[in-house]
GROMACS .gro file of C-alpha atoms in nm:
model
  218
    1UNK     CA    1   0.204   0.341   1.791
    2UNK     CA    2   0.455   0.444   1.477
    3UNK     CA    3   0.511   0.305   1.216
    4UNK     CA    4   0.828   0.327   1.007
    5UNK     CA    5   0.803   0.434   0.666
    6UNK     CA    6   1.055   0.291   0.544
    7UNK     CA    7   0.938   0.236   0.131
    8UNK     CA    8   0.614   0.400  -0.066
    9UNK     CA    9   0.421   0.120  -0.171
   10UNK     CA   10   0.509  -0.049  -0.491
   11UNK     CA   11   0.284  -0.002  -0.827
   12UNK     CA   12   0.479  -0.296  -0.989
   13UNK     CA   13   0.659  -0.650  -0.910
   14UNK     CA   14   1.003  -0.532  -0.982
   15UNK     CA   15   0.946  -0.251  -0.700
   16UNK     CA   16   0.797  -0.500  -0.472
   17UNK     CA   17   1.071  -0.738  -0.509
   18UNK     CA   18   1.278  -0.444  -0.490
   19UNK     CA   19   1.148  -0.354  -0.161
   20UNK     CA   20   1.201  -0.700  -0.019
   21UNK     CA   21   1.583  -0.779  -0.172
   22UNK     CA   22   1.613  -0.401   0.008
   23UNK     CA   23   1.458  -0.496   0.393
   24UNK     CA   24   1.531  -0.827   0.415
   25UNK     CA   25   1.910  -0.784   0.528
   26UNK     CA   26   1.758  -0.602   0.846
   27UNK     CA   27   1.605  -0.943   0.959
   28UNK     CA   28   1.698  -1.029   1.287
   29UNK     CA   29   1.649  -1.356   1.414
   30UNK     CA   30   1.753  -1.332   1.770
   31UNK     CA   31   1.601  -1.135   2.047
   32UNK     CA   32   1.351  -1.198   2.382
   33UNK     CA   33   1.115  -1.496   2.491
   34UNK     CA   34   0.891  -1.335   2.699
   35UNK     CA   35   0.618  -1.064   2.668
   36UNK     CA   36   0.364  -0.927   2.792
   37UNK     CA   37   0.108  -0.777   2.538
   38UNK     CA   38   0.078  -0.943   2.230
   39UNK     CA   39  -0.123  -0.855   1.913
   40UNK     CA   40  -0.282  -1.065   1.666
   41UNK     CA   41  -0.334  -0.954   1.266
   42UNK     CA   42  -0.576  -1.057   1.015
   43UNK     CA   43  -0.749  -0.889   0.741
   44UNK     CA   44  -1.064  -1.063   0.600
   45UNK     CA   45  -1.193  -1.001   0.217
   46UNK     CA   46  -1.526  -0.864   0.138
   47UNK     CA   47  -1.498  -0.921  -0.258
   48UNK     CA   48  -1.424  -0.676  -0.507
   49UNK     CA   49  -1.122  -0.611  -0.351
   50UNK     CA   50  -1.236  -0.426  -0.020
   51UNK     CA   51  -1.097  -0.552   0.264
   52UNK     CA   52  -1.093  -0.521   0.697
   53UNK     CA   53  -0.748  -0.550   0.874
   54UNK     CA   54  -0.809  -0.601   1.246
   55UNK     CA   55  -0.554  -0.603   1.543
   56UNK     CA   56  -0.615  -0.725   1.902
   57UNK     CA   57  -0.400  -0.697   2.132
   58UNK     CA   58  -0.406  -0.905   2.419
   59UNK     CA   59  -0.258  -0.988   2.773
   60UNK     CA   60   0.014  -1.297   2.722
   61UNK     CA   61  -0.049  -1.385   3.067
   62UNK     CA   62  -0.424  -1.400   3.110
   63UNK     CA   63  -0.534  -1.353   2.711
   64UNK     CA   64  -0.760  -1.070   2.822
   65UNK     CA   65  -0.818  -0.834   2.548
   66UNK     CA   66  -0.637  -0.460   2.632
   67UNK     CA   67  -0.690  -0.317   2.279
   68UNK     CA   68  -0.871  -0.374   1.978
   69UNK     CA   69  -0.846  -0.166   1.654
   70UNK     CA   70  -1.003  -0.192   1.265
   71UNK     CA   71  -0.889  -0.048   0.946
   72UNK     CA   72  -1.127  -0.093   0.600
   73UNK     CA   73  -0.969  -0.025   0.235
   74UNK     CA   74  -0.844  -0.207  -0.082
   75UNK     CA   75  -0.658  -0.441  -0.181
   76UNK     CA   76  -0.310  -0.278  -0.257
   77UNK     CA   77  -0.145  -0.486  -0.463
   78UNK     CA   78  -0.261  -0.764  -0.726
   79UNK     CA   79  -0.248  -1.083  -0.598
   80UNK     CA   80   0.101  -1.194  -0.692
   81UNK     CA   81   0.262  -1.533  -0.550
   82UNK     CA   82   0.550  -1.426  -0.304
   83UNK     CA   83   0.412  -1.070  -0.258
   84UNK     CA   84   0.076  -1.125  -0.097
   85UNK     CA   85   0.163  -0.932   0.173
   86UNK     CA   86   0.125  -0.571  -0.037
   87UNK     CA   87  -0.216  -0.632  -0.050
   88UNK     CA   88  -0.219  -0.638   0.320
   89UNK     CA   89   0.004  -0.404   0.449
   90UNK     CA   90  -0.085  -0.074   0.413
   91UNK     CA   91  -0.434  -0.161   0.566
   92UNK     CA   92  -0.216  -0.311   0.866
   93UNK     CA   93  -0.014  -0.068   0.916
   94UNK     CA   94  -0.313   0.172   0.926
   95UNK     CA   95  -0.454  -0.051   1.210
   96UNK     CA   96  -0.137  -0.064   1.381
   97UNK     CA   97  -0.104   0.323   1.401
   98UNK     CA   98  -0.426   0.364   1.563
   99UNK     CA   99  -0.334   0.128   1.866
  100UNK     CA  100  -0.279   0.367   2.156
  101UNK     CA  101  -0.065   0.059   2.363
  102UNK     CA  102   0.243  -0.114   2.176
  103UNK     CA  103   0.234  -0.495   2.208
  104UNK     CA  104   0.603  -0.646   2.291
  105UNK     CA  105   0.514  -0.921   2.004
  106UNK     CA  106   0.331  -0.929   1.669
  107UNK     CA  107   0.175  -1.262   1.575
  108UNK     CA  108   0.112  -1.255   1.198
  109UNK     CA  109  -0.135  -1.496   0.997
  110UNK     CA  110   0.096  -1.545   0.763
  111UNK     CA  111   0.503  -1.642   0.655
  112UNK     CA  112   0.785  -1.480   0.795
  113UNK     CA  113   1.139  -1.653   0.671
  114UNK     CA  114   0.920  -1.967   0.526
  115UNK     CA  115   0.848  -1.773   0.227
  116UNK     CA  116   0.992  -1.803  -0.141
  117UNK     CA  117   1.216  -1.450  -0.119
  118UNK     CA  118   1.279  -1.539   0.258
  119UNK     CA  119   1.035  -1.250   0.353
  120UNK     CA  120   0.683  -1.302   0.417
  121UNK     CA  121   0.446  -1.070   0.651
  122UNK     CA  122   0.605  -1.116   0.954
  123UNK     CA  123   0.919  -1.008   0.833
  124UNK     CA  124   0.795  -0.701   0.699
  125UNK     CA  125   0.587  -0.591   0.950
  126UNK     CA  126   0.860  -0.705   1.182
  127UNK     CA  127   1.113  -0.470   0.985
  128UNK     CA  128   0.880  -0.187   0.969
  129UNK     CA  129   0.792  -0.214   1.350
  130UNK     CA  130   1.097  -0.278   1.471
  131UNK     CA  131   0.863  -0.549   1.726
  132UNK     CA  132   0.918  -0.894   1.740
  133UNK     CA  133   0.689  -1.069   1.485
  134UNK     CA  134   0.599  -1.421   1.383
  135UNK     CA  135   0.416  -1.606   1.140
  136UNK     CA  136   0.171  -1.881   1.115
  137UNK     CA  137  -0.005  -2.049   0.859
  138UNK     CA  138  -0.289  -2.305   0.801
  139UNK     CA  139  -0.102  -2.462   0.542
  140UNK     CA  140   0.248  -2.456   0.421
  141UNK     CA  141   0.406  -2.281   0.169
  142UNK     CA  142   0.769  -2.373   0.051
  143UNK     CA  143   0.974  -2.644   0.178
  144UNK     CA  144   0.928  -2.994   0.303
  145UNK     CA  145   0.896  -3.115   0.628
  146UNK     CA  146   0.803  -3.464   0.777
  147UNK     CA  147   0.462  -3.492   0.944
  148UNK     CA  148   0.510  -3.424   1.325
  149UNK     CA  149   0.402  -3.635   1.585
  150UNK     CA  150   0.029  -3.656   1.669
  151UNK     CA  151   0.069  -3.439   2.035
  152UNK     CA  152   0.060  -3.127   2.139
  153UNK     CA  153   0.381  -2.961   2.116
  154UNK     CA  154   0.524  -3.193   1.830
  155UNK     CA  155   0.698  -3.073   1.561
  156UNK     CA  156   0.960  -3.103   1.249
  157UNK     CA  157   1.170  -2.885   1.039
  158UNK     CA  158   1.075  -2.710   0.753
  159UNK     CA  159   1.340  -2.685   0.512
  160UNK     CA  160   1.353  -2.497   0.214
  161UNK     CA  161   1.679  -2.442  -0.035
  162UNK     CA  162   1.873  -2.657   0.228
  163UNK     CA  163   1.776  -2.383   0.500
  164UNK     CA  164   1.553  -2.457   0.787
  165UNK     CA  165   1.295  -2.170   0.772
  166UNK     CA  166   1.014  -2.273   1.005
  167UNK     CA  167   0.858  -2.560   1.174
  168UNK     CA  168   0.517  -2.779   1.122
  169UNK     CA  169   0.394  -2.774   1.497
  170UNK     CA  170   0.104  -2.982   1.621
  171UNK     CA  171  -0.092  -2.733   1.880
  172UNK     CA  172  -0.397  -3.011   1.943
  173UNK     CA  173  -0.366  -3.373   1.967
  174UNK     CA  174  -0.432  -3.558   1.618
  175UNK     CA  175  -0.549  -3.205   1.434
  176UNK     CA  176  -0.339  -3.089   1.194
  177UNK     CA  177  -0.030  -2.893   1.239
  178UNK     CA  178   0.031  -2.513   1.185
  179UNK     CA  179   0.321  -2.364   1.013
  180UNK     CA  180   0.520  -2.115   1.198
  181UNK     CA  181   0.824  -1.923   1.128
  182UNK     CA  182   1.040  -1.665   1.200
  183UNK     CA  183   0.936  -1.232   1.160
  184UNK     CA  184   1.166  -1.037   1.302
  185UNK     CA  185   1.359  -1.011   1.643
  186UNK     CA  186   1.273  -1.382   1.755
  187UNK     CA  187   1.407  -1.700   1.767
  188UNK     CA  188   1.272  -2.026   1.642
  189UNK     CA  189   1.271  -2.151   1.978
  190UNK     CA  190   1.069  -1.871   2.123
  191UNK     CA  191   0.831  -1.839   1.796
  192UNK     CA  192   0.727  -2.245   1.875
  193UNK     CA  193   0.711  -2.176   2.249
  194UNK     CA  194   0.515  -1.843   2.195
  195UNK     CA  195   0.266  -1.990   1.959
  196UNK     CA  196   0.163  -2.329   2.169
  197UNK     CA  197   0.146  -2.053   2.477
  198UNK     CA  198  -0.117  -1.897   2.287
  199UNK     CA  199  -0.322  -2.180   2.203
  200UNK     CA  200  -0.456  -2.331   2.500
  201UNK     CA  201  -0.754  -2.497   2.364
  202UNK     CA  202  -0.773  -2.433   1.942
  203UNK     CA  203  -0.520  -2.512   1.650
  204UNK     CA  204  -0.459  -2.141   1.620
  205UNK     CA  205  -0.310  -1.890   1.813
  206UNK     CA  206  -0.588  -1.677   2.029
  207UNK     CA  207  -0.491  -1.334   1.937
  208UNK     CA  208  -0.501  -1.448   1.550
  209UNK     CA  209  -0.835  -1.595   1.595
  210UNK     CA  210  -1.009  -1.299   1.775
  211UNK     CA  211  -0.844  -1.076   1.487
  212UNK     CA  212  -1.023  -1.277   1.222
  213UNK     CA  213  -1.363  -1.292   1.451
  214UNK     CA  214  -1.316  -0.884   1.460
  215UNK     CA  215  -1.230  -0.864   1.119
  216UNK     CA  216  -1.501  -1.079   0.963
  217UNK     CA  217  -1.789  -0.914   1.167
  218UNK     CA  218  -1.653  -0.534   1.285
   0.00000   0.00000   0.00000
């Protein structure tokens, strides 16, 4: 698949931020609930800075895996609160362009809108993709939110400068919730239903955990 290159990558925090104030008015938070191929993203750290992104791409239906790609560099970026996702991306994207299928639906470990600038990695990738994209995290990042009831499917708001950007959802009885939000081209709705869809039996998502299994032993 292609990738848009829509920025060179930044040297500097004022060109990073630059790059988000720049992309983030092509958010789009509406678009479809259903798909058929999804992909998961993680990149794992080997120290030093050297670094595996995987992507798996999987079968919404059955969770059968239909594609599964690596990419190895560098950290890109330093590791700067709000821009974490430089480090990341250009190793993504790398993975990403080798897939030979397109997944309808990126699912992100990371922020999307429930980020400080309102543009995490799911957003990005989102933007540069033009896919649907979501993010979730193992812990949360800005806002407040009340703790969500203790079954499967419960959740509560995450607000954040009097905005709702995401949502603390409970995927396993009495385990603790995941933090999803909005990418790109999905709605909160869908991102909640999407994510629970994809975690029959673990906290997280299936295609997110089989990236971080790939990218931890490739």
């Amino acid at each position: 698949m292609q990738v848009q290159q829509l920025h060179p990558w930044p040297d500097t925090v004022e060109e990073a931020e630059a790059v988000q104030d720049r992309l983030r008015p092509r958010v789009e938070l509406t678009g479809p609930d259903s798909f058929d191929l999804v992909a998961g993203l993680d990149v794992h750290y080997h120290g030093d800075g050297e670094l595996t992104a995987a992507v798996v791409v999987m079968d919404a239906g059955t969770l059968a895996v239909a594609e599964q790609v690596l990419a190895h560099g560098k950290a890109a970026f330093p590791y700067v609160p709000g821009l974490f996702a430089f480090r990341e991306l250009p190793a993504l994207v790398e993975a990403l362009e080798r897939l030979t299928v397109t997944p309808d639906l990126l699912v992100c470990d990371g922020y999307g809108l429930a980020h400080p600038r309102g543009f995490g990695l799911a957003c990005h990738l989102g933007v540069l993709t033009g896919l649907p994209a979501l993010g979730v995290g193992k812990t949360p990042f800005v806002g407040t939110h009340e703790p969500p009831g203790p079954e499967r499917g419960d959740w509560t708001s995450i607000t954040y400068d009097g905005a709702v950007v995401g949502r603390a959802l409970r995927t396993r009885p009495g385990v603790k919730p995941v933090y999803v939000s909005q990418g790109h081209r999905v709605s909160l709705d869908t991102v909640t239903a999407q994510v629970l869809r994809l975690a029959p039996r673990y906290r997280l998502p299936e295609p997110i955990r089989r990236a971080d299994h790939l990218a931890r032993h490739p």
